[in-house]
Structure formats: C-alpha cells, structure tokens
Amino acid sequence: MSHQRISAARGIAVVLFALAISIAAQVMAAGKVPKSVGPQGFLIWESPRTLPELAFEDENGRPLTLADFKGKAILLNIWATWCAPCREEMPTLDSLQAKLGGEQFEVVALSVDHVGISVVEKFYRETSIQHLRQYIDPSTLATSTLGIEGVPTTLLLDHDGREIGRLVGAAEWDSPAMVDLMIRAIDGIRN
C-alpha cells in the first residue's frame, strides 16, 4: 500500500474515531439512549425528553420561555460570539431559517454571551445574519439547565417543546440531509 493511501486511511480512521467520541459524549451528557444517529452525528432519542423551564430574552429584552414556541418544531442552538465553531455555523443556521422558518418551525439561536445582546447584534451585522431573531440568556444558566457541557450544542424540539434529538458541536445546518431531518421534525416524524 502506498504512503498516500496509508495516510488517507489514517485520516479516515481519525475522523471516524472523533465522530464516535462525539456521539458517546452526547449520549452521556444527555443521559438518553439514541434511537438512531442522523446526519453529521445528530442523535435522535428513543423517546422525547421533557425539558426544564428555560428563561431567556429576545432582542428587545422581552422575557420568553420555550413554552412561547409551543406548536412549532424548534432547533434550539446554544452558542456564543466568542466560540469559533459557533461563529462558523451561524450562516448555515441563518440559511436553514430562511428555507424552513415560519409558523411550523424556527431556529432559536440562543446566545450565552455574558456581555449581553449588544455583542449578538454586532455579530449579526458583521456576518450579515438576516433571518435569525436575536435571543440572549442574561442569566447564562441555559447550559446548566439543559445539561450542556459546551457550545455549540443544538437541541431539536418537537411541537410540544420536548427534546427529540441533540448535536454537540458545529454542523452544516443547511445541508440537504439536515434540511430533510428538520422537515421530518416539522411533520412529526422522528426516523
């Protein structure tokens, strides 16, 4: 076997190993058994998980909870402006919202920045984010409330606000496979 093939095989093995570690970390963090693994390592739970109440604010300082989104499938992305992978994936979340956002689905990009909504506003301007609303967790308790160990972490919620899946780490949210997964969530189909 040539040196290039060996290097390629090692590279593939490293990627597969990293994906396996990511999936194992997600399972352990959520304390749930996955029914299946979706695109980019997105875990779909065997049964929906009821989430604790989560308080946050919109760009105008209006208090919200996840219950305010009941009736919609939600892709809840926990992120921060100081997080490089979060910054990289944000345009794909914006694109996903542009494609599917509406009465039945919303991407809720919830910033856990300590500084407040001003850094989110600045980031959205600098990166031309146009379709995502601005949300902030001023208490910075979202990560502990939801059992999240790092950002970005994204939860897929059904129309009743229950978690049906989770992905730890960044993703290409507007990829065809992810769009299909979100459409199935909107339609109430969980694999």
mmCIF file of C-alpha atoms in Angstrom:
data_model
loop_
_atom_site.group_PDB
_atom_site.id
_atom_site.type_symbol
_atom_site.label_atom_id
_atom_site.label_comp_id
_atom_site.label_asym_id
_atom_site.label_seq_id
_atom_site.Cartn_x
_atom_site.Cartn_y
_atom_site.Cartn_z
ATOM 1 C CA MET A 1 0.000 0.000 0.000
ATOM 2 C CA SER A 2 1.380 3.426 -0.914
ATOM 3 C CA HIS A 3 2.252 6.067 1.651
ATOM 4 C CA GLN A 4 -0.610 8.279 0.393
ATOM 5 C CA ARG A 5 -3.179 5.505 0.843
ATOM 6 C CA ILE A 6 -1.921 4.758 4.335
ATOM 7 C CA SER A 7 -2.133 8.463 5.224
ATOM 8 C CA ALA A 8 -5.654 8.676 3.791
ATOM 9 C CA ALA A 9 -6.712 5.566 5.711
ATOM 10 C CA ARG A 10 -5.302 7.013 8.926
ATOM 11 C CA GLY A 11 -7.121 10.283 8.275
ATOM 12 C CA ILE A 12 -10.418 8.473 7.774
ATOM 13 C CA ALA A 13 -9.832 6.448 10.942
ATOM 14 C CA VAL A 14 -9.169 9.639 12.931
ATOM 15 C CA VAL A 15 -12.391 11.230 11.619
ATOM 16 C CA LEU A 16 -14.438 8.120 12.447
ATOM 17 C CA PHE A 17 -12.889 7.927 15.900
ATOM 18 C CA ALA A 18 -13.683 11.617 16.546
ATOM 19 C CA LEU A 19 -17.286 11.063 15.394
ATOM 20 C CA ALA A 20 -17.623 8.065 17.726
ATOM 21 C CA ILE A 21 -16.285 10.102 20.656
ATOM 22 C CA SER A 22 -18.675 12.955 19.829
ATOM 23 C CA ILE A 23 -21.649 10.589 19.739
ATOM 24 C CA ALA A 24 -20.616 8.938 23.006
ATOM 25 C CA ALA A 25 -20.214 12.346 24.665
ATOM 26 C CA GLN A 26 -23.669 13.408 23.516
ATOM 27 C CA VAL A 27 -25.255 10.226 24.848
ATOM 28 C CA MET A 28 -23.517 10.561 28.206
ATOM 29 C CA ALA A 29 -24.314 14.285 28.501
ATOM 30 C CA ALA A 30 -27.979 13.801 27.745
ATOM 31 C CA GLY A 31 -28.375 10.595 29.736
ATOM 32 C CA LYS A 32 -30.577 9.187 26.995
ATOM 33 C CA VAL A 33 -30.437 6.220 24.657
ATOM 34 C CA PRO A 34 -30.407 7.220 20.995
ATOM 35 C CA LYS A 35 -32.866 5.594 18.645
ATOM 36 C CA SER A 36 -30.676 6.490 15.713
ATOM 37 C CA VAL A 37 -27.869 8.699 14.549
ATOM 38 C CA GLY A 38 -28.856 11.251 11.933
ATOM 39 C CA PRO A 39 -26.756 13.418 9.653
ATOM 40 C CA GLN A 40 -23.471 14.797 10.992
ATOM 41 C CA GLY A 41 -23.825 12.724 14.171
ATOM 42 C CA PHE A 42 -27.189 14.192 15.207
ATOM 43 C CA LEU A 43 -28.650 11.860 17.851
ATOM 44 C CA ILE A 44 -32.373 11.105 17.727
ATOM 45 C CA TRP A 45 -33.712 9.910 21.097
ATOM 46 C CA GLU A 46 -35.774 6.755 21.588
ATOM 47 C CA SER A 47 -38.426 8.816 23.371
ATOM 48 C CA PRO A 48 -38.893 12.597 23.671
ATOM 49 C CA ARG A 49 -37.450 14.263 26.767
ATOM 50 C CA THR A 50 -39.362 16.907 28.712
ATOM 51 C CA LEU A 51 -37.098 19.884 29.288
ATOM 52 C CA PRO A 52 -36.922 22.068 32.372
ATOM 53 C CA GLU A 53 -38.223 25.617 32.065
ATOM 54 C CA LEU A 54 -35.729 27.862 30.347
ATOM 55 C CA ALA A 55 -35.998 31.643 30.642
ATOM 56 C CA PHE A 56 -34.334 33.969 28.139
ATOM 57 C CA GLU A 57 -34.967 37.251 26.311
ATOM 58 C CA ASP A 58 -35.424 38.475 22.766
ATOM 59 C CA GLU A 59 -33.538 41.417 21.238
ATOM 60 C CA ASN A 60 -35.926 43.876 22.925
ATOM 61 C CA GLY A 61 -35.450 42.425 26.403
ATOM 62 C CA ARG A 62 -38.879 40.741 26.333
ATOM 63 C CA PRO A 63 -38.856 37.660 28.612
ATOM 64 C CA LEU A 64 -39.516 34.331 26.915
ATOM 65 C CA THR A 65 -39.535 30.628 27.713
ATOM 66 C CA LEU A 66 -39.602 27.605 25.427
ATOM 67 C CA ALA A 67 -43.352 27.409 26.101
ATOM 68 C CA ASP A 68 -43.726 30.572 23.992
ATOM 69 C CA PHE A 69 -42.789 28.454 20.955
ATOM 70 C CA LYS A 70 -45.251 25.626 21.619
ATOM 71 C CA GLY A 71 -46.839 24.427 18.395
ATOM 72 C CA LYS A 72 -43.600 24.824 16.431
ATOM 73 C CA ALA A 73 -40.709 22.441 15.913
ATOM 74 C CA ILE A 74 -37.648 24.278 17.268
ATOM 75 C CA LEU A 75 -33.969 23.929 16.532
ATOM 76 C CA LEU A 76 -32.504 25.407 19.736
ATOM 77 C CA ASN A 77 -28.877 26.327 19.176
ATOM 78 C CA ILE A 78 -26.892 27.305 22.274
ATOM 79 C CA TRP A 79 -23.950 29.440 21.161
ATOM 80 C CA ALA A 80 -21.698 32.391 21.973
ATOM 81 C CA THR A 81 -19.955 35.035 19.875
ATOM 82 C CA TRP A 82 -16.554 34.094 21.363
ATOM 83 C CA CYS A 83 -16.934 30.468 20.177
ATOM 84 C CA ALA A 84 -15.184 29.950 16.803
ATOM 85 C CA PRO A 85 -17.221 26.860 15.735
ATOM 86 C CA CYS A 86 -20.419 28.727 16.698
ATOM 87 C CA ARG A 87 -19.431 31.654 14.512
ATOM 88 C CA GLU A 88 -18.669 29.336 11.591
ATOM 89 C CA GLU A 89 -22.010 27.521 11.697
ATOM 90 C CA MET A 90 -24.194 30.599 12.219
ATOM 91 C CA PRO A 91 -24.586 31.423 8.480
ATOM 92 C CA THR A 92 -25.886 27.879 7.883
ATOM 93 C CA LEU A 93 -28.414 28.290 10.710
ATOM 94 C CA ASP A 94 -29.484 31.572 9.108
ATOM 95 C CA SER A 95 -29.878 29.789 5.771
ATOM 96 C CA LEU A 96 -31.916 26.998 7.397
ATOM 97 C CA GLN A 97 -34.222 29.582 8.976
ATOM 98 C CA ALA A 98 -34.621 31.271 5.577
ATOM 99 C CA LYS A 99 -35.555 27.925 3.980
ATOM 100 C CA LEU A 100 -37.885 26.477 6.631
ATOM 101 C CA GLY A 101 -38.706 29.169 9.179
ATOM 102 C CA GLY A 102 -42.343 30.071 9.658
ATOM 103 C CA GLU A 103 -45.431 29.027 11.589
ATOM 104 C CA GLN A 104 -44.272 25.403 11.974
ATOM 105 C CA PHE A 105 -40.515 25.788 12.535
ATOM 106 C CA GLU A 106 -37.983 28.219 13.957
ATOM 107 C CA VAL A 107 -34.266 28.220 14.566
ATOM 108 C CA VAL A 108 -33.793 29.725 18.028
ATOM 109 C CA ALA A 109 -30.145 30.769 18.278
ATOM 110 C CA LEU A 110 -29.751 31.432 21.996
ATOM 111 C CA SER A 111 -26.571 33.285 22.909
ATOM 112 C CA VAL A 112 -24.988 32.671 26.296
ATOM 113 C CA ASP A 113 -22.687 35.686 25.995
ATOM 114 C CA HIS A 114 -22.105 37.313 29.389
ATOM 115 C CA VAL A 115 -21.821 40.788 27.833
ATOM 116 C CA GLY A 116 -25.413 40.850 26.614
ATOM 117 C CA ILE A 117 -27.407 41.337 23.427
ATOM 118 C CA SER A 118 -25.130 44.106 22.073
ATOM 119 C CA VAL A 119 -22.418 41.612 21.069
ATOM 120 C CA VAL A 120 -25.030 39.462 19.316
ATOM 121 C CA GLU A 121 -26.350 42.499 17.416
ATOM 122 C CA LYS A 122 -22.809 43.401 16.350
ATOM 123 C CA PHE A 123 -22.050 39.827 15.273
ATOM 124 C CA TYR A 124 -25.279 39.608 13.224
ATOM 125 C CA ARG A 125 -24.413 42.899 11.464
ATOM 126 C CA GLU A 126 -20.818 41.869 10.743
ATOM 127 C CA THR A 127 -21.819 38.476 9.331
ATOM 128 C CA SER A 128 -24.998 39.595 7.527
ATOM 129 C CA ILE A 129 -27.276 37.307 9.546
ATOM 130 C CA GLN A 130 -30.714 38.313 8.285
ATOM 131 C CA HIS A 131 -33.229 35.583 9.103
ATOM 132 C CA LEU A 132 -32.475 34.655 12.708
ATOM 133 C CA ARG A 133 -34.029 36.548 15.581
ATOM 134 C CA GLN A 134 -31.701 37.584 18.388
ATOM 135 C CA TYR A 135 -32.065 35.770 21.694
ATOM 136 C CA ILE A 136 -29.920 36.054 24.819
ATOM 137 C CA ASP A 137 -29.742 34.177 28.103
ATOM 138 C CA PRO A 138 -28.845 37.007 30.521
ATOM 139 C CA SER A 139 -28.675 34.562 33.436
ATOM 140 C CA THR A 140 -26.226 32.356 31.485
ATOM 141 C CA LEU A 141 -27.960 29.344 33.057
ATOM 142 C CA ALA A 142 -29.102 27.738 29.781
ATOM 143 C CA THR A 143 -26.126 25.405 29.628
ATOM 144 C CA SER A 144 -26.584 24.024 33.138
ATOM 145 C CA THR A 145 -30.392 23.977 32.845
ATOM 146 C CA LEU A 146 -30.230 21.908 29.653
ATOM 147 C CA GLY A 147 -27.271 19.709 30.664
ATOM 148 C CA ILE A 148 -24.950 21.209 28.071
ATOM 149 C CA GLU A 149 -21.224 20.916 28.590
ATOM 150 C CA GLY A 150 -20.030 23.091 25.737
ATOM 151 C CA VAL A 151 -21.056 25.296 22.857
ATOM 152 C CA PRO A 152 -22.277 24.950 20.269
ATOM 153 C CA THR A 153 -24.888 22.406 21.295
ATOM 154 C CA THR A 154 -28.151 22.149 19.406
ATOM 155 C CA LEU A 155 -31.400 20.543 20.539
ATOM 156 C CA LEU A 156 -34.258 19.600 18.247
ATOM 157 C CA LEU A 157 -37.615 20.115 19.955
ATOM 158 C CA ASP A 158 -40.951 18.754 18.821
ATOM 159 C CA HIS A 159 -44.156 20.802 18.612
ATOM 160 C CA ASP A 160 -44.767 20.171 22.331
ATOM 161 C CA GLY A 161 -41.348 21.525 23.349
ATOM 162 C CA ARG A 162 -39.830 18.124 24.127
ATOM 163 C CA GLU A 163 -36.272 17.305 23.079
ATOM 164 C CA ILE A 164 -36.211 14.680 20.333
ATOM 165 C CA GLY A 165 -32.551 14.973 19.398
ATOM 166 C CA ARG A 166 -29.239 16.668 20.103
ATOM 167 C CA LEU A 167 -25.950 17.503 18.432
ATOM 168 C CA VAL A 168 -22.833 18.578 20.292
ATOM 169 C CA GLY A 169 -20.549 20.634 18.070
ATOM 170 C CA ALA A 170 -20.908 22.597 14.876
ATOM 171 C CA ALA A 171 -22.765 21.404 11.796
ATOM 172 C CA GLU A 172 -23.678 22.441 8.300
ATOM 173 C CA TRP A 173 -27.328 23.099 9.119
ATOM 174 C CA ASP A 174 -28.466 23.923 5.601
ATOM 175 C CA SER A 175 -27.123 20.697 4.074
ATOM 176 C CA PRO A 176 -29.743 18.580 2.266
ATOM 177 C CA ALA A 177 -29.608 15.868 4.951
ATOM 178 C CA MET A 178 -30.145 18.366 7.787
ATOM 179 C CA VAL A 179 -32.950 20.124 5.917
ATOM 180 C CA ASP A 180 -34.610 16.710 5.456
ATOM 181 C CA LEU A 181 -34.233 15.962 9.183
ATOM 182 C CA MET A 182 -35.861 19.301 10.066
ATOM 183 C CA ILE A 183 -38.715 18.692 7.604
ATOM 184 C CA ARG A 184 -39.348 15.325 9.255
ATOM 185 C CA ALA A 185 -39.374 17.026 12.669
ATOM 186 C CA ILE A 186 -41.853 19.605 11.382
ATOM 187 C CA ASP A 187 -44.016 16.765 10.092
ATOM 188 C CA GLY A 188 -43.747 14.946 13.436
ATOM 189 C CA ILE A 189 -41.654 12.069 12.108
ATOM 190 C CA ARG A 190 -38.653 11.015 14.216
ATOM 191 C CA ASN A 191 -36.895 8.438 11.993
#
